[in-house]
Amino acid sequence: MKALKIKKSMQVAVSTVAVASLIAACGNGGESTGTGSNGSGSGGGETVTLRMIESLTNPDRTAMLNTMIDKFEEENPNIKVELISPPFEQADTKIRTMLAAKQELDVLESRDLNVAEFVNNGYLEPLDDYAAKWSDFETVTSVARAVGTTQEKLYFISNGMYQRQMFYRADWLKEKGIEVPKTYEELVNAAVALTDPANNRYGFSFRGGPGSNSVPDTMVRDYNADNVDLTDPNFLKSGATIFSTPEAKAAIELYVKLYKEASPPDSVNWGFQEQVQAFTSGVTAFLLQDPDVIASLQNDMEEGTWSSAMMPVGPAGKALISAGGAGWSLASHSKHKEEAWKLIAFLSNPEQNTIFSKGYGTIPIHSTAVEDEFFQSGPYKTLIEMTNLPETYLNFKATVDYPANGQWGTLNMETGQRMLLGQATVEDTLKEWDNFWTKAKEAVK
């Protein structure tokens, strides 16, 4: 684990239509950004040092964040920022530990998958009153607001929106005469056809370690399609979980085949970094990921060797998509809340968020970003195409209100690995997933 970094550590096309779906400007404007207190802030007085921790760490992102913090400190000479950047796989555990122990901390990166857990434990300060006085909140999109809101209060300002798409090796498909897959069955067949272990070439960048639940969750939803409750997407309209159906069994059997016949054996333990590196280094052919990987692909791969496409659909010809996000929260035990909000507002303003989105590859949170040509071309085009097909790509609301979200990733990874390694059946694994979400729903009634 990286030690505490004293700041200097470092590291979209969203057309009007796409953004209109991901984005719907709304909200009331305020008069000004929050300012320092206790004689601090940009004026005179003693220097305040803020402690800030990020979750979705990688070296380039951390460097970018430190550059933004440098600018904030230039404009606010009496506020200093210590940025903590743990390794990605350990970051959320580190954040939980600091919050539970009430270690000195002012700003933290919350995620849609753990914000309800943090709120339930009283770790976060509501941001509604601060945002009401922040003029830039006028252009924060409705989707970004929704992702940061749980229990009807705003708990983080998103630093970027994420929406999954498919990246593929265009040159490999051309060599084999394989069309770009449109369904999961086509994806698995193409991945198997491209797999050649003797030459260290595999069809799919599998992720069986931390964050492993994304693909099986997505496939199970897509196989249940129209029966899914779009406002509570781990459940069907009937109230049963999505993991309780024959469609779920068919989806997970295909998922197991994807691992066993088209993925590197050690990918059962891979996390985000290994998954992306396998694609960029020429080991794997398909990668299902968010647009934050685009910068890495552009930097590390030859132009023309890769491309992006819409997400595969299920047997009914439909797929469920959602914009997720992470963002900056204020620790409820912070001793410098006004200064901490000032930092959050700075990092989230249209200028800084656009810089961050371009550099990191996320969808910006401000509706004004649609005017930027950068977000209307290139690999982000895939997002436009999906958004323009609402009958095929059904938008659902992320499950941010379940405190159990924080445990789901670990349970899914551990039970999923047992299944992939032949130590548990598909049926027994689905029963565990079904039981988990049944209890999660009972807990919030």
Short mmCIF file of C-alpha atoms in Angstrom, two decimals:
data_model
loop_
_atom_site.label_atom_id
_atom_site.label_comp_id
_atom_site.label_asym_id
_atom_site.label_seq_id
_atom_site.Cartn_x
_atom_site.Cartn_y
_atom_site.Cartn_z
CA MET A 1 0.00 0.00 0.00
CA LYS A 2 1.19 3.44 -0.80
CA ALA A 3 2.00 5.56 2.18
CA LEU A 4 0.22 8.81 2.80
CA LYS A 5 1.00 11.16 -0.01
CA ILE A 6 1.62 14.75 0.91
CA LYS A 7 -0.21 16.10 -2.07
CA LYS A 8 2.47 16.07 -4.76
CA SER A 9 1.99 12.42 -5.55
CA MET A 10 0.36 12.15 -8.80
CA GLN A 11 -1.04 11.13 -11.25
CA VAL A 12 -17.15 11.30 -24.13
CA ALA A 13 -19.01 11.84 -26.54
CA VAL A 14 -21.88 12.72 -25.28
CA SER A 15 -23.85 14.39 -27.94
CA THR A 16 -26.71 16.61 -27.11
CA VAL A 17 -28.93 13.56 -27.37
CA ALA A 18 -26.77 11.33 -25.23
CA VAL A 19 -26.23 13.97 -22.67
CA ALA A 20 -29.91 14.74 -22.71
CA SER A 21 -30.48 11.25 -21.48
CA LEU A 22 -27.57 11.15 -19.07
CA ILE A 23 -28.08 14.78 -18.44
CA ALA A 24 -31.09 16.91 -17.84
CA ALA A 25 -30.07 20.17 -16.41
CA CYS A 26 -32.14 21.25 -13.53
CA GLY A 27 -31.92 22.56 -10.04
CA ASN A 28 -31.87 25.90 -8.40
CA GLY A 29 -28.91 28.19 -8.48
CA GLY A 30 -27.41 29.83 -5.52
CA GLU A 31 -25.39 32.92 -5.09
CA SER A 32 -21.86 31.81 -4.36
CA THR A 33 -19.49 29.02 -3.51
CA GLY A 34 -19.05 28.29 0.17
CA THR A 35 -16.18 30.14 1.75
CA GLY A 36 -13.72 29.49 4.50
CA SER A 37 -14.42 30.09 8.14
CA ASN A 38 -12.47 30.56 11.35
CA GLY A 39 -10.33 33.14 9.63
CA SER A 40 -9.23 30.66 6.96
CA GLY A 41 -10.00 30.38 3.25
CA SER A 42 -8.50 32.63 0.62
CA GLY A 43 -8.27 35.53 3.02
CA GLY A 44 -5.93 36.01 5.94
CA GLY A 45 -5.68 33.87 9.06
CA GLU A 46 -4.10 30.58 10.01
CA THR A 47 -3.50 27.86 7.47
CA VAL A 48 -5.94 24.96 7.40
CA THR A 49 -4.76 21.58 6.20
CA LEU A 50 -7.41 19.32 4.67
CA ARG A 51 -7.00 15.57 4.45
CA MET A 52 -8.57 14.00 1.37
CA ILE A 53 -8.68 10.38 0.18
CA GLU A 54 -9.54 9.02 -3.26
CA SER A 55 -11.01 5.60 -4.08
CA LEU A 56 -10.67 5.00 -7.84
CA THR A 57 -6.94 5.43 -7.85
CA ASN A 58 -4.48 4.99 -10.67
CA PRO A 59 -1.21 6.89 -11.23
CA ASP A 60 -2.43 9.07 -14.10
CA ARG A 61 -5.65 9.99 -12.32
CA THR A 62 -3.83 10.83 -9.11
CA ALA A 63 -1.40 13.03 -11.02
CA MET A 64 -4.30 14.86 -12.63
CA LEU A 65 -5.98 15.31 -9.27
CA ASN A 66 -2.82 16.72 -7.75
CA THR A 67 -2.56 19.27 -10.55
CA MET A 68 -6.10 20.39 -9.77
CA ILE A 69 -5.25 20.61 -6.08
CA ASP A 70 -2.18 22.72 -6.91
CA LYS A 71 -4.45 25.22 -8.64
CA PHE A 72 -6.86 25.19 -5.71
CA GLU A 73 -4.02 25.95 -3.30
CA GLU A 74 -2.79 28.78 -5.51
CA GLU A 75 -6.22 30.38 -5.29
CA ASN A 76 -6.55 29.59 -1.57
CA PRO A 77 -3.12 30.11 -0.02
CA ASN A 78 -4.39 29.47 3.49
CA ILE A 79 -5.71 25.98 2.64
CA LYS A 80 -3.39 23.05 2.10
CA VAL A 81 -4.46 19.60 0.96
CA GLU A 82 -2.97 16.23 1.84
CA LEU A 83 -4.11 13.68 -0.74
CA ILE A 84 -4.19 10.01 0.27
CA SER A 85 -4.10 7.62 -2.70
CA PRO A 86 -4.20 3.95 -1.64
CA PRO A 87 -3.95 1.21 -4.27
CA PHE A 88 -7.33 0.80 -5.96
CA GLU A 89 -8.04 -2.66 -4.60
CA GLN A 90 -7.44 -1.48 -1.00
CA ALA A 91 -8.83 2.03 -1.21
CA ASP A 92 -12.40 1.44 -0.05
CA THR A 93 -11.23 -0.65 2.90
CA LYS A 94 -8.82 2.14 3.85
CA ILE A 95 -11.65 4.69 3.63
CA ARG A 96 -13.95 2.54 5.79
CA THR A 97 -11.20 2.15 8.40
CA MET A 98 -10.51 5.88 8.56
CA LEU A 99 -14.20 6.72 8.84
CA ALA A 100 -14.95 4.09 11.49
CA ALA A 101 -11.98 5.20 13.59
CA LYS A 102 -12.80 8.87 13.00
CA GLN A 103 -9.25 9.45 11.82
CA GLU A 104 -8.57 12.98 10.65
CA LEU A 105 -10.32 13.26 7.30
CA ASP A 106 -12.24 16.02 5.53
CA VAL A 107 -12.99 14.98 1.93
CA LEU A 108 -13.44 11.43 0.66
CA GLU A 109 -14.43 9.77 -2.58
CA SER A 110 -17.72 7.91 -2.18
CA ARG A 111 -19.09 5.55 -4.81
CA ASP A 112 -22.63 4.71 -5.82
CA LEU A 113 -22.04 1.20 -4.47
CA ASN A 114 -21.07 2.28 -0.94
CA VAL A 115 -22.68 5.67 -0.33
CA ALA A 116 -25.76 4.14 1.34
CA GLU A 117 -23.51 2.14 3.68
CA PHE A 118 -21.56 5.29 4.63
CA VAL A 119 -24.75 7.26 5.19
CA ASN A 120 -26.25 4.45 7.25
CA ASN A 121 -23.22 4.60 9.55
CA GLY A 122 -23.39 8.38 9.89
CA TYR A 123 -20.06 8.95 8.14
CA LEU A 124 -21.15 11.62 5.65
CA GLU A 125 -22.41 15.18 5.91
CA PRO A 126 -25.43 16.06 3.69
CA LEU A 127 -24.42 18.54 0.98
CA ASP A 128 -27.84 19.99 0.14
CA ASP A 129 -27.34 23.24 2.07
CA TYR A 130 -23.88 23.76 0.59
CA ALA A 131 -25.07 23.00 -2.95
CA ALA A 132 -28.00 25.40 -2.59
CA LYS A 133 -25.49 28.25 -2.25
CA TRP A 134 -23.26 27.03 -5.10
CA SER A 135 -24.03 28.71 -8.44
CA ASP A 136 -22.39 25.92 -10.48
CA PHE A 137 -24.93 23.44 -9.13
CA GLU A 138 -27.38 24.86 -11.71
CA THR A 139 -25.67 22.93 -14.49
CA VAL A 140 -25.04 19.67 -12.63
CA THR A 141 -27.09 17.11 -14.52
CA SER A 142 -30.07 15.32 -13.06
CA VAL A 143 -28.31 11.97 -13.50
CA ALA A 144 -25.24 13.18 -11.59
CA ARG A 145 -27.48 14.52 -8.83
CA ALA A 146 -29.40 11.26 -8.63
CA VAL A 147 -26.25 9.14 -8.34
CA GLY A 148 -25.01 11.22 -5.40
CA THR A 149 -28.37 11.17 -3.64
CA THR A 150 -29.57 8.56 -1.18
CA GLN A 151 -32.34 8.70 1.41
CA GLU A 152 -33.45 11.89 -0.40
CA LYS A 153 -30.29 13.82 0.50
CA LEU A 154 -27.23 14.69 -1.55
CA TYR A 155 -24.09 13.04 -0.18
CA PHE A 156 -21.53 13.41 -2.97
CA ILE A 157 -20.87 15.62 -5.96
CA SER A 158 -20.01 13.25 -8.80
CA ASN A 159 -16.60 13.76 -10.35
CA GLY A 160 -17.66 11.95 -13.52
CA MET A 161 -20.26 9.57 -14.86
CA TYR A 162 -19.56 6.03 -16.01
CA GLN A 163 -21.45 3.95 -18.55
CA ARG A 164 -20.24 0.61 -19.79
CA GLN A 165 -19.42 -0.14 -23.41
CA MET A 166 -17.56 -2.87 -25.33
CA PHE A 167 -13.99 -2.42 -26.55
CA TYR A 168 -12.55 -4.94 -28.99
CA ARG A 169 -9.46 -5.75 -31.04
CA ALA A 170 -10.58 -4.66 -34.49
CA ASP A 171 -7.47 -6.12 -36.13
CA TRP A 172 -8.00 -9.57 -34.60
CA LEU A 173 -11.63 -9.71 -35.68
CA LYS A 174 -10.63 -8.68 -39.19
CA GLU A 175 -7.94 -11.41 -39.33
CA LYS A 176 -10.49 -14.07 -38.41
CA GLY A 177 -13.37 -12.61 -40.44
CA ILE A 178 -15.51 -12.27 -37.30
CA GLU A 179 -18.26 -9.67 -37.11
CA VAL A 180 -18.50 -7.41 -34.08
CA PRO A 181 -20.75 -9.31 -31.60
CA LYS A 182 -24.19 -7.90 -30.94
CA THR A 183 -25.40 -10.46 -28.38
CA TYR A 184 -23.75 -12.20 -25.43
CA GLU A 185 -23.92 -15.51 -27.22
CA GLU A 186 -22.10 -13.98 -30.21
CA LEU A 187 -19.57 -12.42 -27.85
CA VAL A 188 -18.77 -15.75 -26.20
CA ASN A 189 -18.55 -17.56 -29.54
CA ALA A 190 -16.22 -14.88 -30.94
CA ALA A 191 -14.10 -14.91 -27.77
CA VAL A 192 -13.74 -18.70 -27.92
CA ALA A 193 -12.80 -18.55 -31.62
CA LEU A 194 -10.08 -15.98 -30.91
CA THR A 195 -8.58 -17.89 -27.98
CA ASP A 196 -5.17 -19.43 -28.65
CA PRO A 197 -3.41 -20.22 -25.33
CA ALA A 198 -0.28 -21.47 -27.11
CA ASN A 199 0.26 -17.93 -28.34
CA ASN A 200 -0.95 -16.28 -25.10
CA ARG A 201 -4.02 -14.94 -26.88
CA TYR A 202 -7.44 -15.06 -25.24
CA GLY A 203 -10.85 -13.85 -26.26
CA PHE A 204 -11.96 -12.02 -23.15
CA SER A 205 -10.52 -9.76 -20.44
CA PHE A 206 -12.14 -11.50 -17.52
CA ARG A 207 -12.34 -9.99 -14.04
CA GLY A 208 -12.84 -12.56 -11.30
CA GLY A 209 -11.27 -10.53 -8.49
CA PRO A 210 -12.42 -7.24 -6.93
CA GLY A 211 -15.27 -5.73 -8.93
CA SER A 212 -16.14 -9.09 -10.47
CA ASN A 213 -19.90 -8.65 -10.06
CA SER A 214 -20.26 -6.18 -12.90
CA VAL A 215 -20.39 -8.64 -15.79
CA PRO A 216 -22.59 -11.33 -14.17
CA ASP A 217 -24.95 -8.65 -12.79
CA THR A 218 -25.23 -7.13 -16.25
CA MET A 219 -25.76 -10.44 -18.03
CA VAL A 220 -28.44 -11.58 -15.57
CA ARG A 221 -30.32 -8.30 -15.95
CA ASP A 222 -30.09 -8.48 -19.75
CA TYR A 223 -31.34 -12.06 -19.78
CA ASN A 224 -34.32 -11.04 -17.62
CA ALA A 225 -34.77 -7.86 -19.71
CA ASP A 226 -38.37 -6.55 -19.65
CA ASN A 227 -39.16 -8.36 -16.40
CA VAL A 228 -36.63 -6.28 -14.42
CA ASP A 229 -37.88 -3.46 -12.20
CA LEU A 230 -35.93 -0.53 -13.67
CA THR A 231 -36.25 1.41 -10.40
CA ASP A 232 -34.87 -1.49 -8.34
CA PRO A 233 -32.77 -3.46 -10.83
CA ASN A 234 -31.72 -6.39 -8.68
CA PHE A 235 -35.39 -7.33 -8.53
CA LEU A 236 -38.07 -8.29 -10.99
CA LYS A 237 -41.39 -6.48 -11.32
CA SER A 238 -42.84 -9.46 -9.42
CA GLY A 239 -40.66 -8.64 -6.40
CA ALA A 240 -38.41 -11.71 -6.75
CA THR A 241 -34.69 -11.21 -7.26
CA ILE A 242 -33.21 -11.29 -10.75
CA PHE A 243 -31.09 -14.27 -9.66
CA SER A 244 -34.09 -16.52 -9.07
CA THR A 245 -35.09 -17.18 -12.69
CA PRO A 246 -34.25 -19.75 -15.39
CA GLU A 247 -33.00 -16.79 -17.42
CA ALA A 248 -30.43 -16.06 -14.70
CA LYS A 249 -29.22 -19.65 -14.85
CA ALA A 250 -28.80 -19.43 -18.63
CA ALA A 251 -26.87 -16.18 -18.29
CA ILE A 252 -24.49 -17.50 -15.61
CA GLU A 253 -23.86 -20.74 -17.48
CA LEU A 254 -22.74 -18.62 -20.44
CA TYR A 255 -20.63 -16.49 -18.08
CA VAL A 256 -18.87 -19.62 -16.79
CA LYS A 257 -18.20 -20.72 -20.37
CA LEU A 258 -16.71 -17.29 -21.09
CA TYR A 259 -14.19 -17.84 -18.32
CA LYS A 260 -13.39 -21.50 -18.93
CA GLU A 261 -13.08 -21.38 -22.72
CA ALA A 262 -12.06 -17.84 -23.58
CA SER A 263 -10.21 -16.22 -20.66
CA PRO A 264 -6.75 -16.53 -19.09
CA PRO A 265 -6.94 -19.02 -16.17
CA ASP A 266 -5.41 -16.57 -13.69
CA SER A 267 -8.02 -13.94 -14.56
CA VAL A 268 -10.19 -15.57 -11.89
CA ASN A 269 -8.23 -13.31 -9.53
CA TRP A 270 -7.89 -10.23 -11.76
CA GLY A 271 -9.06 -6.80 -10.75
CA PHE A 272 -9.46 -3.67 -12.85
CA GLN A 273 -5.78 -3.02 -13.55
CA GLU A 274 -5.00 -6.56 -14.70
CA GLN A 275 -8.15 -6.71 -16.81
CA VAL A 276 -7.33 -3.50 -18.69
CA GLN A 277 -3.62 -4.27 -18.99
CA ALA A 278 -4.40 -7.63 -20.60
CA PHE A 279 -6.32 -5.80 -23.31
CA THR A 280 -3.82 -3.01 -23.88
CA SER A 281 -0.85 -5.42 -23.92
CA GLY A 282 -2.34 -7.64 -26.61
CA VAL A 283 -3.38 -10.66 -24.56
CA THR A 284 -7.18 -10.36 -24.85
CA ALA A 285 -9.67 -9.40 -27.55
CA PHE A 286 -12.76 -8.05 -25.75
CA LEU A 287 -13.10 -5.72 -22.78
CA LEU A 288 -16.34 -4.54 -21.17
CA GLN A 289 -15.52 -1.34 -19.34
CA ASP A 290 -16.39 2.27 -18.63
CA PRO A 291 -15.02 5.16 -20.71
CA ASP A 292 -12.36 5.89 -18.11
CA VAL A 293 -10.18 3.29 -19.87
CA ILE A 294 -10.20 5.20 -23.16
CA ALA A 295 -7.15 7.31 -22.27
CA SER A 296 -5.15 4.16 -21.48
CA LEU A 297 -6.21 2.54 -24.75
CA GLN A 298 -5.27 5.64 -26.72
CA ASN A 299 -1.90 5.90 -24.98
CA ASP A 300 -0.90 2.24 -25.03
CA MET A 301 -2.36 0.80 -28.27
CA GLU A 302 -1.73 1.53 -31.93
CA GLU A 303 -4.45 3.48 -33.68
CA GLY A 304 -6.70 1.21 -35.70
CA THR A 305 -6.04 -1.91 -33.63
CA TRP A 306 -9.02 -1.34 -31.34
CA SER A 307 -12.48 0.13 -31.44
CA SER A 308 -15.63 0.42 -29.33
CA ALA A 309 -19.14 -0.90 -29.81
CA MET A 310 -22.48 -0.96 -28.06
CA MET A 311 -22.94 -3.39 -25.20
CA PRO A 312 -24.16 -6.88 -26.19
CA VAL A 313 -27.87 -7.60 -25.71
CA GLY A 314 -29.63 -10.59 -24.19
CA PRO A 315 -31.85 -13.20 -25.91
CA ALA A 316 -34.78 -10.74 -26.09
CA GLY A 317 -32.63 -8.25 -27.99
CA LYS A 318 -32.45 -5.86 -25.06
CA ALA A 319 -29.87 -4.69 -22.54
CA LEU A 320 -30.10 -2.64 -19.38
CA ILE A 321 -27.74 0.32 -19.00
CA SER A 322 -27.17 2.84 -16.28
CA ALA A 323 -24.85 5.73 -15.57
CA GLY A 324 -22.97 5.17 -12.36
CA GLY A 325 -20.60 7.45 -10.58
CA ALA A 326 -18.29 8.36 -7.76
CA GLY A 327 -17.64 11.75 -6.24
CA TRP A 328 -16.51 13.96 -3.43
CA SER A 329 -18.14 13.67 -0.02
CA LEU A 330 -17.67 15.63 3.19
CA ALA A 331 -16.80 13.59 6.28
CA SER A 332 -19.31 14.21 9.04
CA HIS A 333 -16.53 14.41 11.64
CA SER A 334 -14.46 16.92 9.65
CA LYS A 335 -13.21 19.89 11.70
CA HIS A 336 -12.99 22.08 8.59
CA LYS A 337 -16.26 21.62 6.79
CA GLU A 338 -16.44 25.03 5.12
CA GLU A 339 -12.92 24.67 3.72
CA ALA A 340 -13.64 21.07 2.69
CA TRP A 341 -16.74 22.15 0.80
CA LYS A 342 -14.74 24.89 -0.88
CA LEU A 343 -12.36 22.20 -2.18
CA ILE A 344 -15.28 20.01 -3.35
CA ALA A 345 -16.88 22.95 -5.15
CA PHE A 346 -13.60 23.83 -6.85
CA LEU A 347 -12.92 20.28 -8.06
CA SER A 348 -16.52 20.05 -9.28
CA ASN A 349 -16.82 23.36 -11.13
CA PRO A 350 -17.40 23.18 -14.91
CA GLU A 351 -13.81 24.05 -15.84
CA GLN A 352 -12.12 21.56 -13.53
CA ASN A 353 -14.67 18.80 -14.13
CA THR A 354 -14.26 19.16 -17.90
CA ILE A 355 -10.47 18.92 -17.55
CA PHE A 356 -10.86 15.86 -15.33
CA SER A 357 -13.36 14.21 -17.69
CA LYS A 358 -11.17 14.74 -20.75
CA GLY A 359 -8.08 13.47 -18.98
CA TYR A 360 -9.67 10.55 -17.19
CA GLY A 361 -12.30 9.59 -19.74
CA THR A 362 -15.48 10.06 -17.77
CA ILE A 363 -18.69 11.73 -18.82
CA PRO A 364 -18.80 15.28 -17.41
CA ILE A 365 -21.39 16.22 -14.81
CA HIS A 366 -22.29 19.65 -16.20
CA SER A 367 -24.84 20.03 -18.98
CA THR A 368 -22.72 22.80 -20.49
CA ALA A 369 -20.10 20.21 -21.47
CA VAL A 370 -22.23 19.18 -24.47
CA GLU A 371 -20.92 22.27 -26.20
CA ASP A 372 -17.42 20.80 -26.20
CA GLU A 373 -16.62 18.95 -29.44
CA PHE A 374 -14.39 16.53 -27.52
CA PHE A 375 -17.42 14.85 -25.99
CA GLN A 376 -19.20 14.45 -29.30
CA SER A 377 -16.70 12.31 -31.21
CA GLY A 378 -14.30 9.38 -31.04
CA PRO A 379 -14.92 6.30 -28.89
CA TYR A 380 -17.60 8.11 -26.94
CA LYS A 381 -19.82 7.71 -29.99
CA THR A 382 -20.85 4.32 -28.65
CA LEU A 383 -22.58 6.02 -25.73
CA ILE A 384 -24.57 8.14 -28.16
CA GLU A 385 -25.64 5.10 -30.14
CA MET A 386 -26.93 3.28 -27.07
CA THR A 387 -28.74 6.32 -25.76
CA ASN A 388 -30.41 6.78 -29.14
CA LEU A 389 -31.95 3.29 -28.91
CA PRO A 390 -34.14 3.51 -25.79
CA GLU A 391 -36.28 0.54 -26.84
CA THR A 392 -33.17 -1.65 -26.95
CA TYR A 393 -31.08 -0.12 -24.17
CA LEU A 394 -33.30 0.28 -21.14
CA ASN A 395 -32.09 2.78 -18.56
CA PHE A 396 -32.30 1.67 -14.94
CA LYS A 397 -31.68 3.42 -11.63
CA ALA A 398 -28.54 2.27 -9.84
CA THR A 399 -29.09 0.54 -6.49
CA VAL A 400 -27.57 3.30 -4.36
CA ASP A 401 -30.08 2.98 -1.49
CA TYR A 402 -29.02 -0.46 -0.25
CA PRO A 403 -26.38 -0.45 2.52
CA ALA A 404 -25.73 -4.07 1.48
CA ASN A 405 -24.14 -2.79 -1.73
CA GLY A 406 -20.87 -2.51 0.12
CA GLN A 407 -20.82 -6.24 0.86
CA TRP A 408 -22.18 -7.42 -2.49
CA GLY A 409 -18.89 -7.13 -4.35
CA THR A 410 -17.02 -9.29 -1.84
CA LEU A 411 -19.72 -11.94 -1.62
CA ASN A 412 -20.10 -12.07 -5.40
CA MET A 413 -16.34 -12.37 -5.88
CA GLU A 414 -15.86 -15.15 -3.31
CA THR A 415 -18.87 -17.22 -4.37
CA GLY A 416 -18.20 -16.55 -8.04
CA GLN A 417 -14.62 -17.77 -7.79
CA ARG A 418 -15.78 -21.00 -6.16
CA MET A 419 -18.22 -21.49 -9.03
CA LEU A 420 -15.65 -20.69 -11.74
CA LEU A 421 -13.15 -23.11 -10.19
CA GLY A 422 -15.71 -25.92 -10.09
CA GLN A 423 -16.12 -25.89 -6.29
CA ALA A 424 -19.79 -24.85 -6.42
CA THR A 425 -22.58 -25.27 -8.95
CA VAL A 426 -24.30 -22.51 -10.88
CA GLU A 427 -27.55 -23.37 -9.10
CA ASP A 428 -26.06 -23.15 -5.59
CA THR A 429 -24.26 -19.90 -6.41
CA LEU A 430 -27.44 -18.30 -7.71
CA LYS A 431 -29.23 -19.38 -4.53
CA GLU A 432 -26.62 -17.53 -2.46
CA TRP A 433 -27.03 -14.42 -4.60
CA ASP A 434 -30.81 -14.69 -4.40
CA ASN A 435 -30.68 -15.02 -0.59
CA PHE A 436 -28.32 -12.07 -0.28
CA TRP A 437 -30.61 -9.65 -2.12
CA THR A 438 -33.77 -11.01 -0.50
CA LYS A 439 -32.26 -10.21 2.91
CA ALA A 440 -30.92 -6.87 1.66
CA LYS A 441 -34.42 -5.81 0.68
CA GLU A 442 -35.93 -6.99 3.97
CA ALA A 443 -33.33 -4.90 5.81
CA VAL A 444 -34.50 -1.64 4.23
CA LYS A 445 -38.24 -2.19 4.64
#
